[in-house]
Short mmCIF file of C-alpha atoms in Angstrom, two decimals:
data_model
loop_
_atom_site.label_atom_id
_atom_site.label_comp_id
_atom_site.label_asym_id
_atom_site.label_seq_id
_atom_site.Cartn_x
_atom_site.Cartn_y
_atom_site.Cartn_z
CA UNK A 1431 148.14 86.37 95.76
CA UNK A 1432 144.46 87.83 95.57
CA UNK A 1433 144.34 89.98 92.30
CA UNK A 1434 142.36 93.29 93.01
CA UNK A 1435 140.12 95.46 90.49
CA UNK A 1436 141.06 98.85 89.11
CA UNK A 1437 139.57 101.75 89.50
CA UNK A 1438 135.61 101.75 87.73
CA UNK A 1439 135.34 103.81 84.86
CA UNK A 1440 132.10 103.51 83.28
CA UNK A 1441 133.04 103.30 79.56
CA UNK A 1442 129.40 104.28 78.19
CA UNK A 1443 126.82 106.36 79.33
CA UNK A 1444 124.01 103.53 78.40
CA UNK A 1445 123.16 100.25 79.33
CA UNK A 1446 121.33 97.07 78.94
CA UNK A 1447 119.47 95.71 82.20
CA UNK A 1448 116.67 93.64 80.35
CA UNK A 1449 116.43 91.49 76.76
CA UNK A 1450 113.58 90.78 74.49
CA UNK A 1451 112.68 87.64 74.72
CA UNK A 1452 109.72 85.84 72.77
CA UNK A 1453 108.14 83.28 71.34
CA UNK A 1454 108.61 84.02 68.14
CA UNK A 1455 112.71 84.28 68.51
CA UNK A 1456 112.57 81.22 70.73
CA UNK A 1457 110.96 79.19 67.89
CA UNK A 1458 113.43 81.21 65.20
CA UNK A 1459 116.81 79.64 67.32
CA UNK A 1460 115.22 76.28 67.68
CA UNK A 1461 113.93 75.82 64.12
CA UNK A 1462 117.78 76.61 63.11
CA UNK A 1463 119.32 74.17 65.31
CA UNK A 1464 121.00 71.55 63.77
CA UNK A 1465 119.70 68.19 64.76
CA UNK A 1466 122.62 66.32 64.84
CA UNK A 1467 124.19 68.13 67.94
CA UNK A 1468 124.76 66.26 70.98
CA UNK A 1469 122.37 66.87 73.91
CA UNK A 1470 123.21 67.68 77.43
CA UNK A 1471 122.65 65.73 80.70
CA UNK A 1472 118.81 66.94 79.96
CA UNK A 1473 118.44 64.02 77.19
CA UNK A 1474 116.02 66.73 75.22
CA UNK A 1475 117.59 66.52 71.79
CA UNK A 1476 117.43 69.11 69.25
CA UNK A 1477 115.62 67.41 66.96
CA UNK A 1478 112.91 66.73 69.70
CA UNK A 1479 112.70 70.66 69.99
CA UNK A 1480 112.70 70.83 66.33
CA UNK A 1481 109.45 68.87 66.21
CA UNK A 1482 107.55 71.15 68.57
CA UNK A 1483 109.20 74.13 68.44
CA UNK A 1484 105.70 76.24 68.19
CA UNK A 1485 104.29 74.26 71.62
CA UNK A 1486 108.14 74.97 73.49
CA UNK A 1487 108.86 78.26 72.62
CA UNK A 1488 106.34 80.11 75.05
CA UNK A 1489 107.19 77.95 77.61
CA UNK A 1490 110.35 78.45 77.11
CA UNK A 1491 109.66 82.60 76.82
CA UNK A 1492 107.79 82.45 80.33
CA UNK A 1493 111.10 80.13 81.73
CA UNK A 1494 113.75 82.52 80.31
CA UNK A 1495 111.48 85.86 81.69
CA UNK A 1496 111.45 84.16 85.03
CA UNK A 1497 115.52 83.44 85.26
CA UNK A 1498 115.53 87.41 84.07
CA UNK A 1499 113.29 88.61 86.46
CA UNK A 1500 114.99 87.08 89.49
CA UNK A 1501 118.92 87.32 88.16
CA UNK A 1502 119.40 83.34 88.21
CA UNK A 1503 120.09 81.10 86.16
CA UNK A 1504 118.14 77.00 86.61
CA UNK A 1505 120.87 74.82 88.43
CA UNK A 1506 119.66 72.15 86.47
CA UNK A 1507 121.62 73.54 82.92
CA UNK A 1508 124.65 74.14 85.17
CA UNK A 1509 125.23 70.86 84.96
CA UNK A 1510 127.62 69.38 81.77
CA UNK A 1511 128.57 66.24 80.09
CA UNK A 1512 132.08 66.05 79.65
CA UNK A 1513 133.01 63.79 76.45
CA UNK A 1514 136.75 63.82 75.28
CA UNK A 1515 137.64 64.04 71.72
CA UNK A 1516 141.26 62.25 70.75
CA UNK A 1517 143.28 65.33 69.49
CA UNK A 1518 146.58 63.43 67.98
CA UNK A 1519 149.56 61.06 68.80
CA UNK A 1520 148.73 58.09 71.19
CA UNK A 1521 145.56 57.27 72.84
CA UNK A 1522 146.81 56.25 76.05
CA UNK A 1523 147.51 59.88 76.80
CA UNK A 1524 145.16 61.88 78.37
CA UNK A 1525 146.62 64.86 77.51
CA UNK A 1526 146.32 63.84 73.71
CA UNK A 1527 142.64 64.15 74.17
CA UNK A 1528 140.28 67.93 74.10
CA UNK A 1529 137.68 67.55 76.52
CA UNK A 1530 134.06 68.74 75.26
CA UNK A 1531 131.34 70.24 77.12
CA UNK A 1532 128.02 68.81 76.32
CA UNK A 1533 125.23 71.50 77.90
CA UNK A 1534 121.34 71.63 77.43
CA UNK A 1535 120.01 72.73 74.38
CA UNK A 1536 117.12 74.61 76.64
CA UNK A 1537 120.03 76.48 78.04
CA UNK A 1538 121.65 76.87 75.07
CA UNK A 1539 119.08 78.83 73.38
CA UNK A 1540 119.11 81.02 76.07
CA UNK A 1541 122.54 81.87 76.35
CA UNK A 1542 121.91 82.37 72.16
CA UNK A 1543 119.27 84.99 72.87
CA UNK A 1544 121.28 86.94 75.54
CA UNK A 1545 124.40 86.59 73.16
CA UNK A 1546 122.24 88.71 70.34
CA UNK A 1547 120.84 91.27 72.51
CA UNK A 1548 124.82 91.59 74.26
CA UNK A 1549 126.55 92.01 70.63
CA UNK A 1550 123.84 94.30 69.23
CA UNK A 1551 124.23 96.58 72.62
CA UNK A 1552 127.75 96.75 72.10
CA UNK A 1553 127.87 97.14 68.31
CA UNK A 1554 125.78 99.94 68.51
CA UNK A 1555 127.83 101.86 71.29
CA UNK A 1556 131.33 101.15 69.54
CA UNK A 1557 132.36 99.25 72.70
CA UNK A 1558 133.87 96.34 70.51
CA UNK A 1559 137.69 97.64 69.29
CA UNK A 1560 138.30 97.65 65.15
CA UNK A 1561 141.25 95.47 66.08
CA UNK A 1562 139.14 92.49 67.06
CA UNK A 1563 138.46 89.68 64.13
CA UNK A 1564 137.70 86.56 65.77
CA UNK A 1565 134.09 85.98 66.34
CA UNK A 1566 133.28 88.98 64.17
CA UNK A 1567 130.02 88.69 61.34
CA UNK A 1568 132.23 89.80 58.38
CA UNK A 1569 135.85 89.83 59.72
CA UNK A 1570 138.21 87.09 59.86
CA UNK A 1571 141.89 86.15 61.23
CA UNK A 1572 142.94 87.01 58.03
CA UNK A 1573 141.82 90.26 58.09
CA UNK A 1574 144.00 90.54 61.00
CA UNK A 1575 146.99 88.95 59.02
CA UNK A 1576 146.42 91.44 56.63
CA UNK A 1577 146.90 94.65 59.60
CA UNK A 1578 149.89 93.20 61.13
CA UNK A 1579 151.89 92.73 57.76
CA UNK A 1580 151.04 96.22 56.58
CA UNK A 1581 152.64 97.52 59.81
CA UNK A 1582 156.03 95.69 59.54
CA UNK A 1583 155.70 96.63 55.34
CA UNK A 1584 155.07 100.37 56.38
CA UNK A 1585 157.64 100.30 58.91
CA UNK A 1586 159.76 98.64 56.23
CA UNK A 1587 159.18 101.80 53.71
CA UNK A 1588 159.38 104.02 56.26
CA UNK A 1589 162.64 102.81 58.33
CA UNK A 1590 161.02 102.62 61.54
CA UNK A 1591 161.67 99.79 63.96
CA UNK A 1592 158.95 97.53 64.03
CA UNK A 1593 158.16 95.05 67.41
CA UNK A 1594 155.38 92.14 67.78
CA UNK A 1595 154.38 90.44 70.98
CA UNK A 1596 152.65 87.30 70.61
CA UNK A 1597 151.06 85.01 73.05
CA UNK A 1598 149.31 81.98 73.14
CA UNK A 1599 147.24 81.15 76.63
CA UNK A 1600 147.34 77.33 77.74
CA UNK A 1601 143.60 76.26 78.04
CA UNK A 1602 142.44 80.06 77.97
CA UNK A 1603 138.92 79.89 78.27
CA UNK A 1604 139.53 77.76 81.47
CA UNK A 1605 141.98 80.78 83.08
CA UNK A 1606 139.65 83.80 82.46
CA UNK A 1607 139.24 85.58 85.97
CA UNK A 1608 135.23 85.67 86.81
CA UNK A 1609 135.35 88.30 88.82
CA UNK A 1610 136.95 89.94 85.95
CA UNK A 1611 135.04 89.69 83.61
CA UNK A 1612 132.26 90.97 85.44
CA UNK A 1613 133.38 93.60 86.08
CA UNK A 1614 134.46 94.83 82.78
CA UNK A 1615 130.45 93.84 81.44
CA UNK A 1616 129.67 96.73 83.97
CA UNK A 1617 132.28 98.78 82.80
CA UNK A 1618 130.20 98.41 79.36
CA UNK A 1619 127.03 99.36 80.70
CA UNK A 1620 125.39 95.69 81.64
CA UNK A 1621 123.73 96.42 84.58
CA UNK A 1622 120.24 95.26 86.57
CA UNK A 1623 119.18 91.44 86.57
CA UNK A 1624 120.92 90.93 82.96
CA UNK A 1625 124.24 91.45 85.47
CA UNK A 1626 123.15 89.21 88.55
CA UNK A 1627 122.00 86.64 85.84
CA UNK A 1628 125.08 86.60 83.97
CA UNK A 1629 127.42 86.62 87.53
CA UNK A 1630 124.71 83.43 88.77
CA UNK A 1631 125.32 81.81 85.07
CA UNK A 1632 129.49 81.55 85.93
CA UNK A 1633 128.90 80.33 89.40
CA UNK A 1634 128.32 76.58 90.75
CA UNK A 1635 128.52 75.17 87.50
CA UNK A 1636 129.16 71.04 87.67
CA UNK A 1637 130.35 68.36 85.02
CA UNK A 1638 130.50 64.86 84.76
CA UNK A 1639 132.60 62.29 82.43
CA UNK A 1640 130.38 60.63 79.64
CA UNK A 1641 132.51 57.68 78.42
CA UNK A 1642 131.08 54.56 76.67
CA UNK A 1643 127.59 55.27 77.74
CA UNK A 1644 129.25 54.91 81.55
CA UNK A 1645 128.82 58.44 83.60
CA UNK A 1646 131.00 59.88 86.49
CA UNK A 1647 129.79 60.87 89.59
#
């Protein structure tokens, strides 16, 4: 069945339609990239950035400014090499194996730059709940350890009935609804080209299977 959106309520009277983007944080994200990381279908290495990161990174600023200005993102870094990484138990079983996503750096530092400007935005407007810990500068799972046991020890003290729900998503990242999750970016005020380039970004995105040097089709 076709899931449907709720009703749009705007949950900030701001929002973010266009990023900063220059040469001087272009050359900042690629002089901190570590060189051992795996290129993309590209074959541009990080180190090879590395080595000229003053000549790339106004390139780069005028590339990024473009995909901005026109709310699209370069088919080319849509595409993906697909490597799997053995996980446990036997090797005969695909399943046993976590497939990784190998992407252009180019695009990469990109997606870093529009990452920055995104959390700051959101920071700044309280849009982010207290509760969240993962992926937080300064917070930790623990941290969230730490809330939930104070709530059963309270309830404890305090002889209240305490219940937790927990779930755990198969392949998560791979189930999150597109159209979704657009829609709750305008909710929190992205809006303009930053929103047509983000909706472009999720949509005819390709991979191929990198094994022994030998590529799918």
């Amino acid at each position: 069945m076709e899931s449907s959106l709720p009703h749009f309520d705007s949950l900030t009277p701001n929002s973010i339609r266009l990023i900063d983007i220059s040469k001087e944080k272009n050359s900042s994200i690629i002089n901190k990239l570590d060189s051992k990381k795996a290129h993309g279908p590209d074959g541009i290495s990080a180190n090879m950035l590395k080595i000229c990161s003053a000549e790339v990174a106004e390139p780069l600023s005028i590339i990024y400014q473009k995909c901005l200005s026109t709310g699209t993102f370069p088919s080319n870094w849509k595409l993906a090499n697909l490597q799997s990484v053995h996980k446990k138990n036997s090797r005969q079983v695909k399943t046993n194996y976590r497939p990784i996503s190998l992407l252009c750096i180019c695009s990469k530092i990109f997606e870093k730059i529009i990452y920055d400007e995104l959390f700051n935005f959101f920071t700044s407007n309280k849009l982010i709940t207290p509760n969240q810990s993962g992926f937080m500068p300064g917070d930790s799972t623990i941290n969230q350890l730490l809330a939930i046991t104070t709530e059963i020890y309270n309830g404890f003290e305090n002889y209240e009935e305490t219940r937790a729900l927990f779930l755990d998503l198969s392949k998560a990242f791979d189930k999150v609804w597109h159209k979704g999750l657009i829609f709750k970016l305008k909710q929190n005020g992205v809006q303009g080209n930053l929103l047509d380039l983000l909706e472009n970004y999720l949509s005819d995105r390709k991979q191929r299977v990198v094994l022994n040097g030998v590529q799918s089709s």
